[in-house]
mmCIF file of N, CA and C in Angstrom:
data_model
loop_
_atom_site.group_PDB
_atom_site.id
_atom_site.type_symbol
_atom_site.label_atom_id
_atom_site.label_comp_id
_atom_site.label_asym_id
_atom_site.label_seq_id
_atom_site.Cartn_x
_atom_site.Cartn_y
_atom_site.Cartn_z
ATOM 1 N N MET A 338 9.893 0.662 -16.868
ATOM 2 C CA MET A 338 9.956 1.819 -16.000
ATOM 3 C C MET A 338 9.379 3.019 -16.739
ATOM 4 N N THR A 339 8.665 3.833 -16.036
ATOM 5 C CA THR A 339 8.045 5.026 -16.594
ATOM 6 C C THR A 339 8.694 6.258 -15.997
ATOM 7 N N GLU A 340 9.031 7.219 -16.865
ATOM 8 C CA GLU A 340 9.538 8.485 -16.344
ATOM 9 C C GLU A 340 8.344 9.331 -15.942
ATOM 10 N N MET A 341 8.406 9.914 -14.759
ATOM 11 C CA MET A 341 7.281 10.679 -14.237
ATOM 12 C C MET A 341 7.077 11.966 -15.027
ATOM 13 N N THR A 342 5.844 12.203 -15.447
ATOM 14 C CA THR A 342 5.455 13.466 -16.066
ATOM 15 C C THR A 342 4.164 13.922 -15.401
ATOM 16 N N ILE A 343 3.800 15.164 -15.617
ATOM 17 C CA ILE A 343 2.591 15.710 -14.986
ATOM 18 C C ILE A 343 1.341 14.961 -15.436
ATOM 19 N N ALA A 344 1.290 14.531 -16.704
ATOM 20 C CA ALA A 344 0.091 13.893 -17.232
ATOM 21 C C ALA A 344 0.055 12.384 -16.984
ATOM 22 N N SER A 345 1.076 11.821 -16.373
ATOM 23 C CA SER A 345 1.138 10.376 -16.163
ATOM 24 C C SER A 345 0.120 9.913 -15.124
ATOM 25 N N ARG A 346 -0.349 8.677 -15.282
ATOM 26 C CA ARG A 346 -1.240 8.037 -14.309
ATOM 27 C C ARG A 346 -0.467 6.872 -13.716
ATOM 28 N N PHE A 347 -0.475 6.754 -12.419
ATOM 29 C CA PHE A 347 0.319 5.732 -11.761
ATOM 30 C C PHE A 347 -0.549 4.811 -10.923
ATOM 31 N N ASP A 348 -0.181 3.537 -10.917
ATOM 32 C CA ASP A 348 -0.863 2.520 -10.131
ATOM 33 C C ASP A 348 0.084 1.993 -9.059
ATOM 34 N N PHE A 349 -0.477 1.444 -7.991
ATOM 35 C CA PHE A 349 0.313 0.806 -6.948
ATOM 36 C C PHE A 349 1.223 -0.243 -7.588
ATOM 37 N N GLY A 350 2.507 -0.214 -7.242
ATOM 38 C CA GLY A 350 3.466 -1.190 -7.754
ATOM 39 C C GLY A 350 4.202 -0.763 -9.002
ATOM 40 N N ASP A 351 3.773 0.329 -9.651
ATOM 41 C CA ASP A 351 4.503 0.817 -10.826
ATOM 42 C C ASP A 351 5.912 1.236 -10.425
ATOM 43 N N VAL A 352 6.870 0.960 -11.298
ATOM 44 C CA VAL A 352 8.237 1.429 -11.096
ATOM 45 C C VAL A 352 8.421 2.657 -11.972
ATOM 46 N N VAL A 353 8.882 3.746 -11.376
ATOM 47 C CA VAL A 353 9.029 5.024 -12.072
ATOM 48 C C VAL A 353 10.447 5.559 -11.887
ATOM 49 N N LEU A 354 10.871 6.425 -12.800
ATOM 50 C CA LEU A 354 12.152 7.114 -12.665
ATOM 51 C C LEU A 354 11.902 8.510 -12.128
ATOM 52 N N VAL A 355 12.590 8.860 -11.059
ATOM 53 C CA VAL A 355 12.425 10.181 -10.448
ATOM 54 C C VAL A 355 13.789 10.784 -10.130
ATOM 55 N N PRO A 356 13.889 12.106 -10.134
ATOM 56 C CA PRO A 356 15.166 12.745 -9.775
ATOM 57 C C PRO A 356 15.350 12.767 -8.258
ATOM 58 N N PHE A 357 16.271 11.958 -7.754
ATOM 59 C CA PHE A 357 16.592 11.945 -6.327
ATOM 60 C C PHE A 357 17.783 12.858 -6.083
ATOM 61 N N PRO A 358 17.751 13.671 -5.030
ATOM 62 C CA PRO A 358 18.878 14.571 -4.737
ATOM 63 C C PRO A 358 20.064 13.810 -4.149
ATOM 64 N N PHE A 359 21.272 14.302 -4.451
ATOM 65 C CA PHE A 359 22.470 13.787 -3.794
ATOM 66 C C PHE A 359 22.395 14.175 -2.323
ATOM 67 N N THR A 360 23.086 13.444 -1.470
ATOM 68 C CA THR A 360 23.023 13.729 -0.033
ATOM 69 C C THR A 360 23.526 15.122 0.304
ATOM 70 N N ASP A 361 24.457 15.658 -0.507
ATOM 71 C CA ASP A 361 24.963 17.013 -0.235
ATOM 72 C C ASP A 361 24.136 18.093 -0.941
ATOM 73 N N GLN A 362 23.025 17.674 -1.587
ATOM 74 C CA GLN A 362 22.100 18.591 -2.271
ATOM 75 C C GLN A 362 22.732 19.335 -3.446
ATOM 76 N N SER A 363 23.868 18.834 -3.980
ATOM 77 C CA SER A 363 24.546 19.518 -5.080
ATOM 78 C C SER A 363 23.912 19.234 -6.437
ATOM 79 N N GLY A 364 23.015 18.285 -6.515
ATOM 80 C CA GLY A 364 22.372 17.941 -7.777
ATOM 81 C C GLY A 364 21.450 16.756 -7.580
ATOM 82 N N THR A 365 20.995 16.187 -8.704
ATOM 83 C CA THR A 365 20.104 15.031 -8.655
ATOM 84 C C THR A 365 20.547 13.986 -9.667
ATOM 85 N N LYS A 366 20.030 12.788 -9.502
ATOM 86 C CA LYS A 366 20.245 11.702 -10.447
ATOM 87 C C LYS A 366 18.936 10.939 -10.552
ATOM 88 N N LYS A 367 18.545 10.568 -11.783
ATOM 89 C CA LYS A 367 17.310 9.800 -11.953
ATOM 90 C C LYS A 367 17.540 8.383 -11.449
ATOM 91 N N ARG A 368 16.651 7.961 -10.549
ATOM 92 C CA ARG A 368 16.745 6.657 -9.910
ATOM 93 C C ARG A 368 15.361 6.012 -9.911
ATOM 94 N N PRO A 369 15.301 4.677 -9.876
ATOM 95 C CA PRO A 369 13.997 4.012 -9.830
ATOM 96 C C PRO A 369 13.359 4.108 -8.445
ATOM 97 N N ALA A 370 12.041 4.129 -8.452
ATOM 98 C CA ALA A 370 11.248 4.112 -7.219
ATOM 99 C C ALA A 370 9.968 3.346 -7.524
ATOM 100 N N VAL A 371 9.336 2.811 -6.499
ATOM 101 C CA VAL A 371 8.085 2.080 -6.680
ATOM 102 C C VAL A 371 6.945 2.886 -6.056
ATOM 103 N N VAL A 372 5.811 2.929 -6.759
ATOM 104 C CA VAL A 372 4.629 3.640 -6.264
ATOM 105 C C VAL A 372 3.984 2.785 -5.179
ATOM 106 N N VAL A 373 3.821 3.360 -3.976
ATOM 107 C CA VAL A 373 3.217 2.621 -2.863
ATOM 108 C C VAL A 373 1.852 3.186 -2.455
ATOM 109 N N SER A 374 1.398 4.237 -3.111
ATOM 110 C CA SER A 374 0.050 4.756 -2.842
ATOM 111 C C SER A 374 -0.940 4.085 -3.797
ATOM 112 N N ILE A 375 -2.201 3.995 -3.363
ATOM 113 C CA ILE A 375 -3.219 3.303 -4.152
ATOM 114 C C ILE A 375 -3.782 4.212 -5.243
ATOM 115 N N VAL A 376 -4.429 3.599 -6.225
ATOM 116 C CA VAL A 376 -4.957 4.323 -7.382
ATOM 117 C C VAL A 376 -5.919 5.432 -6.970
ATOM 118 N N ASP A 377 -6.817 5.179 -6.006
ATOM 119 C CA ASP A 377 -7.774 6.204 -5.570
ATOM 120 C C ASP A 377 -7.051 7.438 -5.045
ATOM 121 N N PHE A 378 -6.005 7.235 -4.277
ATOM 122 C CA PHE A 378 -5.197 8.349 -3.770
ATOM 123 C C PHE A 378 -4.541 9.085 -4.937
ATOM 124 N N ASN A 379 -3.913 8.330 -5.842
ATOM 125 C CA ASN A 379 -3.171 8.929 -6.953
ATOM 126 C C ASN A 379 -4.065 9.719 -7.899
ATOM 127 N N SER A 380 -5.277 9.235 -8.135
ATOM 128 C CA SER A 380 -6.157 9.901 -9.095
ATOM 129 C C SER A 380 -6.902 11.088 -8.499
ATOM 130 N N SER A 381 -6.889 11.232 -7.174
ATOM 131 C CA SER A 381 -7.644 12.320 -6.554
ATOM 132 C C SER A 381 -6.776 13.515 -6.158
ATOM 133 N N ARG A 382 -5.481 13.441 -6.422
ATOM 134 C CA ARG A 382 -4.585 14.560 -6.090
ATOM 135 C C ARG A 382 -3.390 14.569 -7.029
ATOM 136 N N ARG A 383 -2.581 15.580 -6.921
ATOM 137 C CA ARG A 383 -1.418 15.725 -7.801
ATOM 138 C C ARG A 383 -0.171 15.040 -7.248
ATOM 139 N N ASP A 384 -0.274 14.383 -6.115
ATOM 140 C CA ASP A 384 0.872 13.733 -5.489
ATOM 141 C C ASP A 384 0.718 12.217 -5.530
ATOM 142 N N ILE A 385 1.857 11.525 -5.484
ATOM 143 C CA ILE A 385 1.873 10.086 -5.276
ATOM 144 C C ILE A 385 2.889 9.806 -4.174
ATOM 145 N N VAL A 386 2.788 8.638 -3.574
ATOM 146 C CA VAL A 386 3.750 8.239 -2.551
ATOM 147 C C VAL A 386 4.642 7.166 -3.169
ATOM 148 N N ILE A 387 5.956 7.390 -3.108
ATOM 149 C CA ILE A 387 6.909 6.451 -3.698
ATOM 150 C C ILE A 387 7.929 6.012 -2.657
ATOM 151 N N MET A 388 8.606 4.911 -2.956
ATOM 152 C CA MET A 388 9.682 4.425 -2.102
ATOM 153 C C MET A 388 10.876 4.136 -3.000
ATOM 154 N N ALA A 389 12.035 4.617 -2.591
ATOM 155 C CA ALA A 389 13.261 4.399 -3.360
ATOM 156 C C ALA A 389 13.576 2.908 -3.450
ATOM 157 N N ILE A 390 14.214 2.521 -4.545
ATOM 158 C CA ILE A 390 14.641 1.142 -4.760
ATOM 159 C C ILE A 390 16.163 1.123 -4.816
ATOM 160 N N THR A 391 16.772 0.135 -4.165
ATOM 161 C CA THR A 391 18.224 -0.018 -4.229
ATOM 162 C C THR A 391 18.581 -1.496 -4.204
ATOM 163 N N SER A 392 19.712 -1.821 -4.789
ATOM 164 C CA SER A 392 20.214 -3.196 -4.726
ATOM 165 C C SER A 392 21.237 -3.341 -3.608
ATOM 166 N N GLN A 393 21.533 -2.256 -2.925
ATOM 167 C CA GLN A 393 22.516 -2.266 -1.837
ATOM 168 C C GLN A 393 21.847 -2.737 -0.550
ATOM 169 N N MET A 394 22.236 -3.919 -0.106
ATOM 170 C CA MET A 394 21.644 -4.506 1.096
ATOM 171 C C MET A 394 22.441 -4.118 2.335
ATOM 172 N N ARG A 395 21.736 -3.825 3.415
ATOM 173 C CA ARG A 395 22.369 -3.583 4.711
ATOM 174 C C ARG A 395 22.079 -4.770 5.621
ATOM 175 N N ALA A 396 22.930 -4.962 6.597
ATOM 176 C CA ALA A 396 22.729 -6.066 7.543
ATOM 177 C C ALA A 396 21.423 -5.893 8.309
ATOM 178 N N THR A 397 21.099 -4.662 8.689
ATOM 179 C CA THR A 397 19.874 -4.362 9.424
ATOM 180 C C THR A 397 19.101 -3.290 8.668
ATOM 181 N N LEU A 398 17.817 -3.541 8.423
ATOM 182 C CA LEU A 398 16.989 -2.549 7.739
ATOM 183 C C LEU A 398 16.752 -1.352 8.643
ATOM 184 N N GLY A 399 16.762 -0.159 8.053
ATOM 185 C CA GLY A 399 16.487 1.060 8.793
ATOM 186 C C GLY A 399 14.997 1.334 8.871
ATOM 187 N N TYR A 400 14.630 2.351 9.633
ATOM 188 C CA TYR A 400 13.232 2.753 9.779
ATOM 189 C C TYR A 400 12.660 3.098 8.402
ATOM 190 N N GLY A 401 11.526 2.532 8.042
ATOM 191 C CA GLY A 401 10.870 2.808 6.773
ATOM 192 C C GLY A 401 11.392 1.987 5.610
ATOM 193 N N GLU A 402 12.385 1.128 5.828
ATOM 194 C CA GLU A 402 12.935 0.298 4.763
ATOM 195 C C GLU A 402 12.232 -1.055 4.748
ATOM 196 N N ALA A 403 12.139 -1.646 3.561
ATOM 197 C CA ALA A 403 11.520 -2.962 3.421
ATOM 198 C C ALA A 403 12.300 -3.769 2.394
ATOM 199 N N MET A 404 12.451 -5.063 2.641
ATOM 200 C CA MET A 404 13.116 -5.931 1.689
ATOM 201 C C MET A 404 12.062 -6.588 0.814
ATOM 202 N N VAL A 405 12.323 -6.628 -0.488
ATOM 203 C CA VAL A 405 11.418 -7.270 -1.430
ATOM 204 C C VAL A 405 12.136 -8.504 -1.968
ATOM 205 N N ASP A 406 11.614 -9.682 -1.660
ATOM 206 C CA ASP A 406 12.209 -10.938 -2.124
ATOM 207 C C ASP A 406 11.560 -11.389 -3.427
ATOM 208 N N GLY A 407 12.345 -12.035 -4.280
ATOM 209 C CA GLY A 407 11.813 -12.669 -5.483
ATOM 210 C C GLY A 407 11.253 -11.731 -6.523
ATOM 211 N N TRP A 408 11.771 -10.517 -6.578
ATOM 212 C CA TRP A 408 11.248 -9.574 -7.558
ATOM 213 C C TRP A 408 11.883 -9.840 -8.885
#
């Protein structure tokens, strides 16, 4: 896992540590996320697109959620 810094270069599929806010916005906690944007996108701007990772399974996936098998 890589901790995100301004000078970091990220590729699709990289797992990074990012500060995610608590639901009540009282603070943050570093949590893993996976980079889902492609290298061309990442190298041409200062933003990347990430998706949160969790081991907590729900019976039904919500909008924008995806299950990753065999990781």
